[in-house]
mmCIF file of C-alpha atoms in Angstrom:
data_model
loop_
_atom_site.group_PDB
_atom_site.id
_atom_site.type_symbol
_atom_site.label_atom_id
_atom_site.label_comp_id
_atom_site.label_asym_id
_atom_site.label_seq_id
_atom_site.Cartn_x
_atom_site.Cartn_y
_atom_site.Cartn_z
ATOM 1 C CA MET H 20 19.779 -20.796 5.155
ATOM 2 C CA GLU H 21 21.437 -17.448 5.895
ATOM 3 C CA ASN H 22 21.962 -16.942 2.124
ATOM 4 C CA SER H 23 18.243 -17.490 1.513
ATOM 5 C CA LEU H 24 17.471 -15.003 4.254
ATOM 6 C CA PHE H 25 19.728 -12.419 2.594
ATOM 7 C CA GLN H 26 18.073 -13.006 -0.813
ATOM 8 C CA LEU H 27 14.599 -12.637 0.680
ATOM 9 C CA LYS H 28 15.466 -9.387 2.442
ATOM 10 C CA PHE H 29 17.139 -8.046 -0.713
ATOM 11 C CA THR H 30 14.066 -8.901 -2.798
ATOM 12 C CA ALA H 31 11.721 -7.269 -0.276
ATOM 13 C CA LYS H 32 13.776 -4.046 -0.337
ATOM 14 C CA SER H 33 13.907 -4.123 -4.131
ATOM 15 C CA LEU H 34 10.119 -4.415 -4.308
ATOM 16 C CA ALA H 35 9.753 -1.545 -1.834
ATOM 17 C CA ARG H 36 11.977 0.616 -4.074
ATOM 18 C CA GLN H 37 9.879 -0.304 -7.123
ATOM 19 C CA SER H 38 6.778 0.670 -5.167
ATOM 20 C CA LYS H 39 8.286 4.106 -4.442
ATOM 21 C CA ARG H 40 9.062 4.472 -8.149
ATOM 22 C CA CYS H 41 5.418 3.722 -8.977
ATOM 23 C CA GLU H 42 4.287 6.328 -6.444
ATOM 24 C CA LYS H 43 6.451 8.924 -8.214
ATOM 25 C CA GLU H 44 4.983 7.888 -11.580
ATOM 26 C CA GLU H 45 1.498 8.226 -10.080
ATOM 27 C CA GLN H 46 2.319 11.798 -9.062
ATOM 28 C CA LYS H 47 3.542 12.555 -12.597
ATOM 29 C CA GLU H 48 0.276 11.197 -14.013
ATOM 30 C CA ARG H 49 -1.677 13.361 -11.541
ATOM 31 C CA LEU H 50 0.210 16.435 -12.793
ATOM 32 C CA LYS H 51 -0.605 15.503 -16.390
ATOM 33 C CA LEU H 52 -4.226 15.020 -15.301
ATOM 34 C CA LYS H 53 -4.291 18.480 -13.747
ATOM 35 C CA LYS H 54 -2.874 20.066 -16.905
ATOM 36 C CA ALA H 55 -5.358 18.210 -19.099
ATOM 37 C CA ILE H 56 -8.258 19.394 -16.915
ATOM 38 C CA GLN H 57 -6.949 22.962 -17.116
ATOM 39 C CA LYS H 58 -6.906 22.689 -20.917
ATOM 40 C CA GLY H 59 -10.413 21.200 -20.918
ATOM 41 C CA ASP H 60 -9.177 17.970 -22.534
ATOM 42 C CA ASN H 61 -11.426 15.455 -20.772
ATOM 43 C CA GLU H 62 -10.410 12.486 -22.909
ATOM 44 C CA SER H 63 -6.736 12.885 -22.049
ATOM 45 C CA ALA H 64 -7.699 13.618 -18.439
ATOM 46 C CA ARG H 65 -9.519 10.273 -18.227
ATOM 47 C CA ILE H 66 -6.474 8.481 -19.594
ATOM 48 C CA TYR H 67 -4.164 10.219 -17.116
ATOM 49 C CA ALA H 68 -6.558 9.509 -14.233
ATOM 50 C CA SER H 69 -6.722 5.856 -15.230
ATOM 51 C CA ASN H 70 -2.914 5.715 -15.452
ATOM 52 C CA ALA H 71 -2.564 7.347 -12.021
ATOM 53 C CA ILE H 72 -4.940 4.845 -10.442
ATOM 54 C CA ARG H 73 -3.167 1.963 -12.173
ATOM 55 C CA LYS H 74 0.212 3.170 -10.869
ATOM 56 C CA LYS H 75 -1.247 3.559 -7.380
ATOM 57 C CA ASN H 76 -2.597 0.009 -7.475
ATOM 58 C CA GLU H 77 0.707 -1.263 -8.841
ATOM 59 C CA SER H 78 2.490 0.456 -5.974
ATOM 60 C CA LEU H 79 0.115 -1.093 -3.441
ATOM 61 C CA ASN H 80 0.539 -4.543 -4.989
ATOM 62 C CA LEU H 81 4.325 -4.202 -4.851
ATOM 63 C CA ILE H 82 4.121 -3.170 -1.187
ATOM 64 C CA LYS H 83 1.895 -6.180 -0.458
ATOM 65 C CA LEU H 84 4.316 -8.515 -2.207
ATOM 66 C CA SER H 85 7.233 -6.931 -0.375
ATOM 67 C CA SER H 86 5.385 -7.422 2.903
ATOM 68 C CA ARG H 87 4.705 -11.071 2.121
ATOM 69 C CA ILE H 88 8.324 -11.689 1.220
ATOM 70 C CA ASP H 89 9.380 -9.868 4.374
ATOM 71 C CA ALA H 90 7.059 -12.180 6.335
ATOM 72 C CA VAL H 91 8.732 -15.209 4.755
ATOM 73 C CA ALA H 92 12.119 -13.699 5.583
ATOM 74 C CA SER H 93 10.940 -13.290 9.173
ATOM 75 C CA ARG H 94 9.986 -16.962 9.267
ATOM 76 C CA VAL H 95 13.356 -17.964 7.888
ATOM 77 C CA GLN H 96 15.063 -15.678 10.389
ATOM 78 C CA THR H 97 12.981 -17.248 13.156
ATOM 79 C CA ALA H 98 14.100 -20.690 11.982
ATOM 80 C CA VAL H 99 17.739 -19.546 12.054
ATOM 81 C CA MET H 100 17.214 -18.043 15.502
ATOM 82 C CA MET H 101 15.472 -21.206 16.688
ATOM 83 C CA ARG H 102 18.476 -23.209 15.600
ATOM 84 C CA GLN H 103 20.704 -20.840 17.571
ATOM 85 C CA VAL H 104 18.334 -20.846 20.555
ATOM 86 C CA THR H 105 18.230 -24.644 20.500
ATOM 87 C CA GLY H 106 22.004 -24.732 20.689
ATOM 88 C CA SER H 107 21.983 -22.153 23.463
ATOM 89 C CA MET H 108 19.310 -24.064 25.349
ATOM 90 C CA ALA H 109 21.382 -27.233 25.113
ATOM 91 C CA ASN H 110 24.278 -25.307 26.658
ATOM 92 C CA VAL H 111 21.948 -23.960 29.348
ATOM 93 C CA VAL H 112 20.719 -27.453 30.162
ATOM 94 C CA ARG H 113 24.306 -28.654 30.469
ATOM 95 C CA GLY H 114 25.008 -25.657 32.707
ATOM 96 C CA MET H 115 21.939 -26.491 34.764
ATOM 97 C CA ASP H 116 23.159 -30.061 35.155
ATOM 98 C CA ARG H 117 26.528 -28.838 36.434
ATOM 99 C CA ALA H 118 24.841 -26.312 38.743
ATOM 100 C CA MET H 119 22.483 -28.956 40.093
ATOM 101 C CA GLU H 120 25.390 -31.249 40.817
ATOM 102 C CA SER H 121 27.035 -28.631 42.957
ATOM 103 C CA MET H 122 23.664 -27.199 44.145
ATOM 104 C CA ASN H 123 25.114 -23.702 43.846
ATOM 105 C CA LEU H 124 21.987 -21.514 44.000
ATOM 106 C CA GLU H 125 23.806 -18.530 42.514
ATOM 107 C CA LYS H 126 24.766 -20.515 39.402
ATOM 108 C CA ILE H 127 21.246 -21.952 39.113
ATOM 109 C CA SER H 128 19.796 -18.443 39.319
ATOM 110 C CA MET H 129 22.182 -17.131 36.632
ATOM 111 C CA VAL H 130 21.361 -20.030 34.316
ATOM 112 C CA MET H 131 17.609 -19.557 34.805
ATOM 113 C CA ASP H 132 17.924 -15.805 34.177
ATOM 114 C CA LYS H 133 19.771 -16.513 30.950
ATOM 115 C CA PHE H 134 17.103 -19.033 29.954
ATOM 116 C CA GLU H 135 14.281 -16.533 30.641
ATOM 117 C CA SER H 136 16.122 -13.841 28.688
ATOM 118 C CA GLN H 137 16.415 -16.112 25.651
ATOM 119 C CA PHE H 138 12.786 -17.130 25.985
ATOM 120 C CA GLU H 139 11.710 -13.458 26.031
ATOM 121 C CA ASP H 140 13.837 -12.786 22.939
ATOM 122 C CA LEU H 141 12.068 -15.647 21.206
ATOM 123 C CA ASP H 142 8.676 -14.175 22.210
ATOM 124 C CA VAL H 143 9.640 -10.792 20.745
ATOM 125 C CA GLN H 144 10.755 -12.392 17.476
ATOM 126 C CA THR H 145 7.585 -14.457 17.247
ATOM 127 C CA GLY H 146 5.474 -11.355 17.902
ATOM 128 C CA TYR H 147 7.289 -9.473 15.162
ATOM 129 C CA MET H 148 6.734 -12.325 12.716
ATOM 130 C CA GLU H 149 3.015 -12.453 13.498
ATOM 131 C CA GLY H 150 2.776 -8.695 13.081
ATOM 132 C CA ALA H 151 4.406 -8.904 9.663
ATOM 133 C CA MET H 152 1.814 -11.398 8.468
ATOM 134 C CA GLY H 153 -1.105 -8.927 8.115
ATOM 135 C CA GLY H 154 -3.560 -9.527 5.286
ATOM 136 C CA ALA H 155 -4.369 -7.150 2.460
ATOM 137 C CA THR H 156 -7.235 -6.564 0.068
ATOM 138 C CA THR H 157 -7.037 -6.272 -3.678
ATOM 139 C CA LEU H 158 -8.080 -3.115 -5.449
ATOM 140 C CA THR H 159 -9.756 -2.507 -8.798
ATOM 141 C CA THR H 160 -10.153 0.653 -10.832
ATOM 142 C CA PRO H 161 -13.872 1.278 -11.354
ATOM 143 C CA GLN H 162 -15.074 4.231 -13.405
ATOM 144 C CA ASP H 163 -16.398 6.101 -10.374
ATOM 145 C CA GLU H 164 -12.891 6.002 -8.871
ATOM 146 C CA VAL H 165 -11.474 7.546 -12.068
ATOM 147 C CA ASP H 166 -14.174 10.245 -12.006
ATOM 148 C CA GLY H 167 -13.555 10.827 -8.297
ATOM 149 C CA LEU H 168 -9.824 11.303 -8.827
ATOM 150 C CA MET H 169 -10.470 13.675 -11.716
ATOM 151 C CA GLN H 170 -12.838 15.725 -9.553
ATOM 152 C CA GLN H 171 -10.386 15.712 -6.624
ATOM 153 C CA VAL H 172 -7.521 16.990 -8.776
ATOM 154 C CA ALA H 173 -9.794 19.616 -10.320
ATOM 155 C CA ASP H 174 -10.941 20.738 -6.862
ATOM 156 C CA GLU H 175 -7.355 20.919 -5.601
ATOM 157 C CA ALA H 176 -6.423 23.066 -8.581
ATOM 158 C CA GLY H 177 -9.515 25.255 -8.197
ATOM 159 C CA LEU H 178 -10.751 24.299 -11.649
ATOM 160 C CA GLU H 179 -14.197 23.394 -12.935
ATOM 161 C CA LEU H 180 -14.374 19.950 -14.474
ATOM 162 C CA LYS H 181 -16.316 20.011 -17.713
ATOM 163 C CA GLN H 182 -18.107 16.679 -17.837
ATOM 164 C CA GLU H 183 -19.161 15.192 -21.144
ATOM 165 C CA LEU H 184 -22.870 14.775 -20.685
ATOM 166 C CA GLY H 185 -23.682 12.689 -23.768
ATOM 167 C CA ASN H 186 -27.381 12.935 -24.640
ATOM 168 C CA MET H 187 -28.250 15.423 -21.912
ATOM 169 C CA VAL H 188 -29.235 19.044 -22.571
ATOM 170 C CA THR H 189 -26.327 21.130 -23.787
ATOM 171 C CA PRO H 190 -25.920 24.929 -23.662
ATOM 172 C CA GLN H 191 -26.672 25.060 -27.407
ATOM 173 C CA ALA H 192 -30.139 23.677 -26.726
ATOM 174 C CA LEU H 193 -30.946 26.514 -24.320
ATOM 175 C CA PRO H 194 -31.679 29.153 -27.005
ATOM 176 C CA GLU H 195 -34.354 26.864 -28.463
ATOM 177 C CA ASP H 196 -35.891 26.567 -25.007
ATOM 178 C CA SER H 197 -35.962 30.342 -24.597
ATOM 179 C CA GLU H 198 -37.483 30.663 -28.058
ATOM 180 C CA LEU H 199 -40.201 28.222 -27.063
ATOM 181 C CA THR H 200 -40.766 30.154 -23.851
ATOM 182 C CA GLU H 201 -41.180 33.400 -25.811
ATOM 183 C CA ARG H 202 -43.658 31.779 -28.216
ATOM 184 C CA LEU H 203 -45.622 30.395 -25.274
ATOM 185 C CA ALA H 204 -45.707 33.837 -23.650
ATOM 186 C CA LYS H 205 -46.989 35.418 -26.916
ATOM 187 C CA LEU H 206 -49.718 32.806 -27.158
ATOM 188 C CA ARG H 207 -50.790 33.498 -23.564
ATOM 189 C CA ASN H 208 -50.854 37.249 -24.209
ATOM 190 C CA ALA H 209 -52.890 36.802 -27.405
ATOM 191 C CA SER H 210 -55.673 35.028 -25.555
#
């Protein structure tokens, strides 16, 4: 059982290291995103933003998995400790029997103190295990999150994000509008 405990702890630490690696890769993707925004390359920026979010989610998933494995390790450790506590309690009970036979109050008090100490240790371990069992939510990468990250990086860099507006009015269409405005003004003046 101790070997399983070691393997579980090793795996949890390994997953935590992989999570840190993903965080570093996320930062690299954010830097690429910033450079792409500076160049005005929105298509590459979207790809880098998507990659950064994916790496962030991968990191979070690895942390969650590490936490779950750590929780299992805590349970195994609790089982090992329970086995040890059971043995210790058996010794305490034998000690209590001997103390009761002699009715030595000092020995009874020492045995009870030892019993309470072990019981408190068990409470602390159980509390730790329950604390390690927190739940987590899953994350997705919606388009608004990608756009939000792109805008955040652009804001941090003090850059203006040039959005592709699709069918909306473009700056090239503005001269036509001003031409129409001038024609309308001439027609009003003619009347």
